[in-house]
PDB file of C-alpha atoms in Angstrom:
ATOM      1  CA  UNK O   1     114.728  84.629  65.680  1.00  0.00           C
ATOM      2  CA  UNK O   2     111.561  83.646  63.814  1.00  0.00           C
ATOM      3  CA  UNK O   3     108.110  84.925  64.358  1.00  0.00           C
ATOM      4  CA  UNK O   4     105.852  82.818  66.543  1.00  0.00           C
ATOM      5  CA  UNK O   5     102.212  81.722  66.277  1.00  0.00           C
ATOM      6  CA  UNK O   6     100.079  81.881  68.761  1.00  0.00           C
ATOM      7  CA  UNK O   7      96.901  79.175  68.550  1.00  0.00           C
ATOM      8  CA  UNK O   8      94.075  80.028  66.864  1.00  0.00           C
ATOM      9  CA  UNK O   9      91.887  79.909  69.700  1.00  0.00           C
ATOM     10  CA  UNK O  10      94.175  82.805  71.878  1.00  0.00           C
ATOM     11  CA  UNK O  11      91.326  85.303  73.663  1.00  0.00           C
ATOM     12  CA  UNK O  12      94.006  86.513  76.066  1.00  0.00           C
ATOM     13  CA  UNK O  13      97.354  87.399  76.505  1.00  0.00           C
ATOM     14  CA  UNK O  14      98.617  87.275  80.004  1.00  0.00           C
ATOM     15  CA  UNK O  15     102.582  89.049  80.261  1.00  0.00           C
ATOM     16  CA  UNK O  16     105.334  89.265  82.713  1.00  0.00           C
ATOM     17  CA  UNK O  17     106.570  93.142  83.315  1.00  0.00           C
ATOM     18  CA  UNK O  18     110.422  91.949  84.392  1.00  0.00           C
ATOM     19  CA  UNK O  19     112.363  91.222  81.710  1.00  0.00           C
ATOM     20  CA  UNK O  20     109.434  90.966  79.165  1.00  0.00           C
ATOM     21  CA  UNK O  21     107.848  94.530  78.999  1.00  0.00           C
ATOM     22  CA  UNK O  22     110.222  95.955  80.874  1.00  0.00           C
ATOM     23  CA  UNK O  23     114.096  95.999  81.225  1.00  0.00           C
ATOM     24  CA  UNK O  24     115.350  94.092  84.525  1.00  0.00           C
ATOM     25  CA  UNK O  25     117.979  97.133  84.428  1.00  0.00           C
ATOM     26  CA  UNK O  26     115.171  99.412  85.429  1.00  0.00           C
ATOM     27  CA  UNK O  27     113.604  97.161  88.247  1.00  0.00           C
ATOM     28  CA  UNK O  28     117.720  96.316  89.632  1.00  0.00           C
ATOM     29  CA  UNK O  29     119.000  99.950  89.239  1.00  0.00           C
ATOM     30  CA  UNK O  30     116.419 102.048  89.133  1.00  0.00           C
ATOM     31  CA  UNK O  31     113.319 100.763  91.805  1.00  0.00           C
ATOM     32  CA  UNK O  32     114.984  98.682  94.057  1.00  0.00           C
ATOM     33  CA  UNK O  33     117.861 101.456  94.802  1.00  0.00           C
ATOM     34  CA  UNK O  34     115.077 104.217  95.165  1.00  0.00           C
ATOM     35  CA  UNK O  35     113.492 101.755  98.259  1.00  0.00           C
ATOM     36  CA  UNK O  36     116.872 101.673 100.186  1.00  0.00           C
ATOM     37  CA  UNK O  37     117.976 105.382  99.653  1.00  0.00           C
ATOM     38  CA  UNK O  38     114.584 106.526 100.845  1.00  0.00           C
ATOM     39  CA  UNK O  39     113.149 103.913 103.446  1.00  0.00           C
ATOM     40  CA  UNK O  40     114.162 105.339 106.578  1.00  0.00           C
ATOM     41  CA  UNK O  41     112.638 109.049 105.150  1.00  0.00           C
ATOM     42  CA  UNK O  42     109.811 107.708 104.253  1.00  0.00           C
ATOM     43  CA  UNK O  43     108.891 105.606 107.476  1.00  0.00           C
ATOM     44  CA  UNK O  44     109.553 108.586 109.096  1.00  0.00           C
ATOM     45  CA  UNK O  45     106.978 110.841 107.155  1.00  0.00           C
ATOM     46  CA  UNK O  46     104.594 108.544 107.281  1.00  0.00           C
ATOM     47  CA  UNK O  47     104.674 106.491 110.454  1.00  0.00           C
ATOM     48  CA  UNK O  48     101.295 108.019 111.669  1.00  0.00           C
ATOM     49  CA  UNK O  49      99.436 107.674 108.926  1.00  0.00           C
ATOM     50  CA  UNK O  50      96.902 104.413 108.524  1.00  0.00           C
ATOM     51  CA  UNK O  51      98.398 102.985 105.508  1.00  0.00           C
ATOM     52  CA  UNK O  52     101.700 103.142 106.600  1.00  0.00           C
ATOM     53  CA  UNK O  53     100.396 101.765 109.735  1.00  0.00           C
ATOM     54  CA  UNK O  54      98.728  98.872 107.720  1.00  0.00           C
ATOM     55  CA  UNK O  55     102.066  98.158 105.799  1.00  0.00           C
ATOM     56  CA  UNK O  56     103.733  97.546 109.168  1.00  0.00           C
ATOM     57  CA  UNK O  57     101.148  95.408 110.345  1.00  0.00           C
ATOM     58  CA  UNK O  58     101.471  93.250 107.171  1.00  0.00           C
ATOM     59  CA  UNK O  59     105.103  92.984 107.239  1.00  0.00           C
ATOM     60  CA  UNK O  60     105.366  91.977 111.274  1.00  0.00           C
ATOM     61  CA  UNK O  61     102.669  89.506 109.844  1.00  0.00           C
ATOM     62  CA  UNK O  62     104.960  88.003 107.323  1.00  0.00           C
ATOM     63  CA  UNK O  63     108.369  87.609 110.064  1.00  0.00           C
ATOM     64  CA  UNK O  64     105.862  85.525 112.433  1.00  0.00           C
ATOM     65  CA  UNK O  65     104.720  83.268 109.414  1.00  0.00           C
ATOM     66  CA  UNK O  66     108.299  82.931 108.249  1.00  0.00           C
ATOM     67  CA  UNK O  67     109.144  81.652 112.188  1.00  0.00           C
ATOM     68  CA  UNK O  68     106.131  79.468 112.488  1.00  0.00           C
ATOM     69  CA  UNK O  69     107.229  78.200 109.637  1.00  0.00           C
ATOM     70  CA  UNK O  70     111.010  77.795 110.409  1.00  0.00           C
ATOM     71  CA  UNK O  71     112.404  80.497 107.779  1.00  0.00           C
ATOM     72  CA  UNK O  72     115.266  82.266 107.671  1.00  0.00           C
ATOM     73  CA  UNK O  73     114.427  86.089 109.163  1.00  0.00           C
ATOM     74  CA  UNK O  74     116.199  89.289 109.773  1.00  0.00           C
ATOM     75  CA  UNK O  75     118.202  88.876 112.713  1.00  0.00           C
ATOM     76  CA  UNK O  76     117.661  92.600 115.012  1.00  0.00           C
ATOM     77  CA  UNK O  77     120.778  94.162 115.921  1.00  0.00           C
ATOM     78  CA  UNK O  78     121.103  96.867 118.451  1.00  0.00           C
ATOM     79  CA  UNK O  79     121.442  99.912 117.405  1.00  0.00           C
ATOM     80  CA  UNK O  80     123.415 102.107 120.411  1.00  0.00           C
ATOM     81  CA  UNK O  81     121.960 105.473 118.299  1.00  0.00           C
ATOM     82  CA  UNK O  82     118.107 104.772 118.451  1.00  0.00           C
ATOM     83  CA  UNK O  83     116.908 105.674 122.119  1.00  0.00           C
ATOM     84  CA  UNK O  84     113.153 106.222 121.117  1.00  0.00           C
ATOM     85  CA  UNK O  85     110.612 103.519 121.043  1.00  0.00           C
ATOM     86  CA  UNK O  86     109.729 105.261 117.468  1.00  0.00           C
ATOM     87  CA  UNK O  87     112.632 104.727 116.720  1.00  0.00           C
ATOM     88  CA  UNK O  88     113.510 101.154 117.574  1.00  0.00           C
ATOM     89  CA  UNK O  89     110.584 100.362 115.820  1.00  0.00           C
ATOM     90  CA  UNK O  90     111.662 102.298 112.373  1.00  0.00           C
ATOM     91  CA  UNK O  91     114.691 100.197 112.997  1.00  0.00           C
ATOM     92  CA  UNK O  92     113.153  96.587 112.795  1.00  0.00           C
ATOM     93  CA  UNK O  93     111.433  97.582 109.649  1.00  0.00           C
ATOM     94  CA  UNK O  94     114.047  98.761 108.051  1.00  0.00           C
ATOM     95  CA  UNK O  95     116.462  95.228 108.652  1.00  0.00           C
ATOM     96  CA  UNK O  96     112.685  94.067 107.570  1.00  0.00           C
ATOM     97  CA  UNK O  97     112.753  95.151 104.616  1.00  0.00           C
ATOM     98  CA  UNK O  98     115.872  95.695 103.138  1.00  0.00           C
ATOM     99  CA  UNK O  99     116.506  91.422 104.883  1.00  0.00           C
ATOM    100  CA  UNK O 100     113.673  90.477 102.163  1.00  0.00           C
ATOM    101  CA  UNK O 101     115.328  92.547  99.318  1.00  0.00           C
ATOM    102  CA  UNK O 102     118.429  91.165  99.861  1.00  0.00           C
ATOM    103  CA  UNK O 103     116.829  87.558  99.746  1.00  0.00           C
ATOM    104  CA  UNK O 104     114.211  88.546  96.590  1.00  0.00           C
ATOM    105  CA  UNK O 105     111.341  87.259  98.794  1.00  0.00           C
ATOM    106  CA  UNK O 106     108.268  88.231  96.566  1.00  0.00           C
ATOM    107  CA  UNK O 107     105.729  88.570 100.043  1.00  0.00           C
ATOM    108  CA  UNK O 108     102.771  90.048  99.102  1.00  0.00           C
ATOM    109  CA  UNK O 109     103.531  92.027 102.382  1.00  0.00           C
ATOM    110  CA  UNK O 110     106.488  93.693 101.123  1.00  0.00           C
ATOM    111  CA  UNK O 111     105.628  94.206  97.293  1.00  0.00           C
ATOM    112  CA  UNK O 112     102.765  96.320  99.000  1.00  0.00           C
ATOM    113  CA  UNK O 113     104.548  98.287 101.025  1.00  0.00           C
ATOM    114  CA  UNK O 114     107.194  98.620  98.059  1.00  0.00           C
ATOM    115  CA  UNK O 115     104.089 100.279  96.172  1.00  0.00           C
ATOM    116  CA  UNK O 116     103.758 103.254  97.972  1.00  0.00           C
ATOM    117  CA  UNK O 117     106.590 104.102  98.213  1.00  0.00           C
ATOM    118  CA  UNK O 118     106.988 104.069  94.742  1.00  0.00           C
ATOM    119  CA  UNK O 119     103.600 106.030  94.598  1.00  0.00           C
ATOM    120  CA  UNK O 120     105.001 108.889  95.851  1.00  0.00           C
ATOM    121  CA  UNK O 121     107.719 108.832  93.099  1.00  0.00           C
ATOM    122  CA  UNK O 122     106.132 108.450  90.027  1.00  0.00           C
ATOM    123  CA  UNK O 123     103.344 111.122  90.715  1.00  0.00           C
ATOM    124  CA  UNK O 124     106.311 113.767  91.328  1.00  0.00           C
ATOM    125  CA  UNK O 125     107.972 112.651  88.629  1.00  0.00           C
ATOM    126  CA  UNK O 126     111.119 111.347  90.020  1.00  0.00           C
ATOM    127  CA  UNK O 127     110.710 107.841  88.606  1.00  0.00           C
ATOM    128  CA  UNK O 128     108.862 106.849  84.816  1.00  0.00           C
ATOM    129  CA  UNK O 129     108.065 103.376  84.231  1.00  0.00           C
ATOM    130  CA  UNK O 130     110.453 101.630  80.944  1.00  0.00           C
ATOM    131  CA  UNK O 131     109.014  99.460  78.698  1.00  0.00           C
ATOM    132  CA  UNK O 132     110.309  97.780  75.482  1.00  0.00           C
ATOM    133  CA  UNK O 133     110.243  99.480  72.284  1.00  0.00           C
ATOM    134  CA  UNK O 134     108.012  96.893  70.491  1.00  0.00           C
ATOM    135  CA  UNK O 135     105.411  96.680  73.654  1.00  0.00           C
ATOM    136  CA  UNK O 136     103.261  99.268  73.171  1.00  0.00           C
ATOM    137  CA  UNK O 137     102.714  99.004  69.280  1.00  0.00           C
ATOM    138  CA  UNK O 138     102.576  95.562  69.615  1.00  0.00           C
ATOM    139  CA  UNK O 139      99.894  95.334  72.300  1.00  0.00           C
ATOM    140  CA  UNK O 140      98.289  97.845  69.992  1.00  0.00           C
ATOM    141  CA  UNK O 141      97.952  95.302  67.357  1.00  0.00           C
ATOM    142  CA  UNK O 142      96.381  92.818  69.457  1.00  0.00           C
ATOM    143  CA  UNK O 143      93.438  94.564  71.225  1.00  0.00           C
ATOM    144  CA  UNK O 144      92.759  95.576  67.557  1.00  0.00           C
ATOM    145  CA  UNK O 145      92.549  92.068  66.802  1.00  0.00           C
ATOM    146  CA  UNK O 146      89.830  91.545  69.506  1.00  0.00           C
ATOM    147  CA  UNK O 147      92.227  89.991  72.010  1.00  0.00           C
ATOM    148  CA  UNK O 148      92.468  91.145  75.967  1.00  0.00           C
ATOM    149  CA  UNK O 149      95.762  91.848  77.499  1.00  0.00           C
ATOM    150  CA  UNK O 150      96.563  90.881  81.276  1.00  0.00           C
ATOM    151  CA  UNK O 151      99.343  91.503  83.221  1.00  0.00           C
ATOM    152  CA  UNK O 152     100.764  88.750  85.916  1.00  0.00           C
ATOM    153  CA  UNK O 153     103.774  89.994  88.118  1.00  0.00           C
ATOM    154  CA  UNK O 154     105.279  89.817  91.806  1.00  0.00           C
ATOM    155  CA  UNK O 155     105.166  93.312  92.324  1.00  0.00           C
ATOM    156  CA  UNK O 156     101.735  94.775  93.767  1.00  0.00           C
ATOM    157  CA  UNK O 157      99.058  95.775  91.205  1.00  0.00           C
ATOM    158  CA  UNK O 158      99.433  98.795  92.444  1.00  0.00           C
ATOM    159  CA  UNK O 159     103.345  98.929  91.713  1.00  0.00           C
ATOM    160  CA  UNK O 160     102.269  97.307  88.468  1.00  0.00           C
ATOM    161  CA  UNK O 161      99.348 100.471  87.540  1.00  0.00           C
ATOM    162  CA  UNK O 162     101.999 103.001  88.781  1.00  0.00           C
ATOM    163  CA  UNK O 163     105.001 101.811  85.805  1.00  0.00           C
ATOM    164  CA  UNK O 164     102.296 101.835  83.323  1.00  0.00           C
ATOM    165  CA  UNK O 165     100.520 104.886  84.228  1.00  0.00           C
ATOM    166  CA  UNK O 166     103.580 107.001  84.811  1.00  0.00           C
ATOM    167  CA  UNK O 167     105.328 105.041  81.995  1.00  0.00           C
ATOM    168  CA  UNK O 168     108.168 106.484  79.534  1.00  0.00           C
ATOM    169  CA  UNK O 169     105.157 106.558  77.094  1.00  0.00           C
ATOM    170  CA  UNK O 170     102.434 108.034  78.697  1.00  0.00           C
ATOM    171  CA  UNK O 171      99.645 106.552  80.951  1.00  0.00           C
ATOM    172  CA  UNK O 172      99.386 103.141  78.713  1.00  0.00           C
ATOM    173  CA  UNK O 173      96.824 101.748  81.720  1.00  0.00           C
ATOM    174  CA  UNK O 174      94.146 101.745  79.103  1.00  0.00           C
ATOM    175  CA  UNK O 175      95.819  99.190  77.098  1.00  0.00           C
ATOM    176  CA  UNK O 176      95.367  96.218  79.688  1.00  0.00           C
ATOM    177  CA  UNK O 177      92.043  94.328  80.803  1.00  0.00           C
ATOM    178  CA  UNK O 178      93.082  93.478  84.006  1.00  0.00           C
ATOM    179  CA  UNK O 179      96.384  93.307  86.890  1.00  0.00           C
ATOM    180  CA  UNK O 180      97.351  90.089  88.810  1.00  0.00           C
ATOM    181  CA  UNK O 181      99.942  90.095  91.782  1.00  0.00           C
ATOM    182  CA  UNK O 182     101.225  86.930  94.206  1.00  0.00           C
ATOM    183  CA  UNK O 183      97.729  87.948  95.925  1.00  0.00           C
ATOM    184  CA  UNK O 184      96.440  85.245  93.973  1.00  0.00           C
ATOM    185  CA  UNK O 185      99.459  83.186  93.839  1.00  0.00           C
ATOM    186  CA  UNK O 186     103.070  82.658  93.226  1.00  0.00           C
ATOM    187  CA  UNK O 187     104.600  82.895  89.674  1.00  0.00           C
ATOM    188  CA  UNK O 188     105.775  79.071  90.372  1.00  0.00           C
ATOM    189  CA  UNK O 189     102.954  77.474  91.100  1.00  0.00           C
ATOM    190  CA  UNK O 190     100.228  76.153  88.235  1.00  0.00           C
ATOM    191  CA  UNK O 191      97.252  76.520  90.585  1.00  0.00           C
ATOM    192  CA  UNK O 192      97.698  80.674  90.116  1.00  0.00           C
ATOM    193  CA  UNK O 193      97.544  80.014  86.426  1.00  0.00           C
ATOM    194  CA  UNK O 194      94.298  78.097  87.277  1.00  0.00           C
ATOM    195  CA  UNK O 195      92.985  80.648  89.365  1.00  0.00           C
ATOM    196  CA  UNK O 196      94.028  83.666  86.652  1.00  0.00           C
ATOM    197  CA  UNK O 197      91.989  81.734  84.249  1.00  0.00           C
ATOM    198  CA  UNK O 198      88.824  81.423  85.965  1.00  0.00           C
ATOM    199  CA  UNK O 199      89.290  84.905  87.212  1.00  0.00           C
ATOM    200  CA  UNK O 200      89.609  85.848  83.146  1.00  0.00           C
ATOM    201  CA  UNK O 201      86.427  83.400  82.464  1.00  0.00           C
ATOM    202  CA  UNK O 202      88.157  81.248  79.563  1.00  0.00           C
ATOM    203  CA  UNK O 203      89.658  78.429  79.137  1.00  0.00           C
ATOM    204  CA  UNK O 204      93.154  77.490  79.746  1.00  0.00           C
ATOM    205  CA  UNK O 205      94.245  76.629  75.855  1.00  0.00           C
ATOM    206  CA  UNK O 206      92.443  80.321  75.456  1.00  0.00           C
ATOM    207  CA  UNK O 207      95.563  82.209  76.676  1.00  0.00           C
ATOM    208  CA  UNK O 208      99.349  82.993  76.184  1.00  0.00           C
ATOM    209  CA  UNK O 209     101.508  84.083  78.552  1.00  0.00           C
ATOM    210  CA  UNK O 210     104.534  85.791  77.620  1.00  0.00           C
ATOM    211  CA  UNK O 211     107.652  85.510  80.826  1.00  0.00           C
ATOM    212  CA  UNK O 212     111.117  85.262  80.302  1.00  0.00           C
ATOM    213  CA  UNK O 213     111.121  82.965  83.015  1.00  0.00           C
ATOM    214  CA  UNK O 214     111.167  79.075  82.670  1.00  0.00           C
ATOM    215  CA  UNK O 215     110.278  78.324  85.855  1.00  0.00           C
ATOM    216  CA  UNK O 216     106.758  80.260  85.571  1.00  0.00           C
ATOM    217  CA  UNK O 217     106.287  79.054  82.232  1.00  0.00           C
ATOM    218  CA  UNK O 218     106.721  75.835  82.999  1.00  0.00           C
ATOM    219  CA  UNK O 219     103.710  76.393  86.094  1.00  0.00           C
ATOM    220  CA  UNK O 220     101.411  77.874  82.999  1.00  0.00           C
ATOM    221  CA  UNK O 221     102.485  75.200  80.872  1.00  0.00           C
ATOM    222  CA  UNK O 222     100.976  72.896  83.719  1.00  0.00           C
ATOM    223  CA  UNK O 223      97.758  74.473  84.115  1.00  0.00           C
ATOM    224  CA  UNK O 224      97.180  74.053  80.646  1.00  0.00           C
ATOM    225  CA  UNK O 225      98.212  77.310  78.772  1.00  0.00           C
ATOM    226  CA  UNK O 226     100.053  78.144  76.229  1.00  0.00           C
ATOM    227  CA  UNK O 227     103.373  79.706  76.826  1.00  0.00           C
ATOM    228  CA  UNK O 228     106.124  81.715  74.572  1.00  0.00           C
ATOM    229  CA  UNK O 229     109.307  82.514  76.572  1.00  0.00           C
ATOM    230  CA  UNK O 230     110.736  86.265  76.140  1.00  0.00           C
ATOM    231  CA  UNK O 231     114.990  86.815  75.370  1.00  0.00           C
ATOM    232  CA  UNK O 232     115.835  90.170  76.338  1.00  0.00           C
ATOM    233  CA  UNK O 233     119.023  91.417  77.464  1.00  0.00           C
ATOM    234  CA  UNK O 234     119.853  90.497  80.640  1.00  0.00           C
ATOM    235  CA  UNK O 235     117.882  88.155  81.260  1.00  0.00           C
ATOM    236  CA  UNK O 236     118.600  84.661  82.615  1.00  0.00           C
ATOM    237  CA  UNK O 237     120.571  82.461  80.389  1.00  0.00           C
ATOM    238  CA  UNK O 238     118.943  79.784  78.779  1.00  0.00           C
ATOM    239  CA  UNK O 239     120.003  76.065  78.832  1.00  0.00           C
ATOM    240  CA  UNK O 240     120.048  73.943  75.441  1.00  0.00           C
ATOM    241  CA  UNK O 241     117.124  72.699  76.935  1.00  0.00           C
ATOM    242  CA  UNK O 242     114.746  75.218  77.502  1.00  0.00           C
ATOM    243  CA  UNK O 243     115.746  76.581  74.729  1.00  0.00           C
ATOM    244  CA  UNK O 244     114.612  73.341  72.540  1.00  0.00           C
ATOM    245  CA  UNK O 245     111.404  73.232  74.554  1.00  0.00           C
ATOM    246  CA  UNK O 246     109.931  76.441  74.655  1.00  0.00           C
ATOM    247  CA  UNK O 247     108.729  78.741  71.656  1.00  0.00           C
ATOM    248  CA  UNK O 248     110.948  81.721  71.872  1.00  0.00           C
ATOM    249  CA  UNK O 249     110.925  85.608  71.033  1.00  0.00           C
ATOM    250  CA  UNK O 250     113.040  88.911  71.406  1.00  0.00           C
ATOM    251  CA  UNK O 251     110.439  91.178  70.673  1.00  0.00           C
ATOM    252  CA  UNK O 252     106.793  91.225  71.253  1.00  0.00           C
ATOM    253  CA  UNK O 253     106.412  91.719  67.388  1.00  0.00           C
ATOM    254  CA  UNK O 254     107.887  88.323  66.652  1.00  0.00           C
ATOM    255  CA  UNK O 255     104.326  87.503  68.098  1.00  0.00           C
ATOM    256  CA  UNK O 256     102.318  86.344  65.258  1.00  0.00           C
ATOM    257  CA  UNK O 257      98.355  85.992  65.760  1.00  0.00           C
ATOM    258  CA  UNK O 258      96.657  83.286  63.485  1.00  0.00           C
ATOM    259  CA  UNK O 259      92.951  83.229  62.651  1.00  0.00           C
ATOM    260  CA  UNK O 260      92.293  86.687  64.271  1.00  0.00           C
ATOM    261  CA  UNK O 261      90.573  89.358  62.052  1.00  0.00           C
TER     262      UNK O 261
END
């Protein structure tokens, strides 16, 4: 695949983690199992303590939105073991949260919530954040250049700090300018991209975002920035298309930056 340029006028770079600086594999096999095995242990550590308190709050938030607004929600079963209100309560949070796993709901409620409990793992050391080869060199090259570096994903800035803090590589946090979650919007929708920007303070045709997603790049592309789509493996197929449409690398260093120092 053949290198890329980026417009001139690029100040920022705004990237995907999932499948762009980080393998899916290690978000499918490697985060998301760690949730299940542990949920119930950890709820039960923790159930006292304020922010696990808050968590629960947000998350019995989220079912009564998803009923006011007619959506599909975890259906309670009953559970002849539990006999303690404690208990019963541990219960419904679990079905909670392993109903909006199953369905890939990205609620701000339960991406928090996801966060620390994967805290707790990457400070003892049982999980490091993966990125791509090419990521860190690459990003490298570009603050050199005078450009900033953003991150936009689903999963909680503070999920988002903990991968690149506790990474593979070492605590990379001082490469990035800034963190982004669904807090300000979904992925989907062009008004995030709007509010990322004015959050940044440029303008739109000022940044790049890298996602190997073409439904988010086609919300950036609608907010007015420029977009280069991300092939890794295993990521989603491609149609003729998007692929026709959309500038395309497989490696951050296929990135090339005109009219920067």
């Amino acid at each position: 695949m053949a290198t890329v340029s980026i417009p001139a006028c690029t100040s920022a770079l705004l990237l995907d983690i999932e499948g762009t600086t980080t393998p899916i594999t290690f978000v499918k096999d490697i985060l998301f199992p760690y949730i299940k095995e542990h949920l119930e242990d950890y709820l039960s550590t923790h159930w006292e303590e304020d922010e696990c308190k808050q968590d629960v709050h947000l998350l019995k938030k989220q079912i009564e939105e998803d009923m006011k607004q007619n959506r599909a929600c975890p259906v309670h079963t009953v559970d002849q073991t539990v006999h303690t209100d404690e208990e019963k309560a541990i219960r419904e949070v679990i079905e909670n949260v392993l109903w909006q796993m199953a369905a890939d709901r990205k609620s701000t409620a339960l991406k928090q919530f996801q966060g620390h409990m994967w805290r707790a793992a990457y400070a003892s050391g049982r999980i490091k954040g993966e990125v791509y080869q090419d990521v860190v060199p690459s990003i490298r090259t570009w603050r050199a250049r005078g450009l900033k570096v953003y991150i936009y994903s689903s999963g909680s800035v503070e999920a988002q700090k903990l991968l690149f803090g506790y990474s593979v590589e070492g605590d990379l946090l001082e490469l990035f300018d800034g963190h982004f979650d669904t807090s300000i919007g979904a992925k989907v929708d062009a008004k995030s991209y709007e509010r990322i920007t004015e959050r940044i303070g440029c303008q739109p045709e000022e940044i790049t975002f890298l996602t190997d997603v073409t439904r988010e790049a086609k919300a950036a592309e609608e907010a007015g920035i420029n977009v280069v789509v991300v092939v890794r493996p295993g990521n989603m197929e491609l149609t003729d298309e998007e692929r026709a449409h959309y500038n395309l690398i497989t490696s951050f260093s296929q990135l090339q930056l005109t009219g920067h120092a």
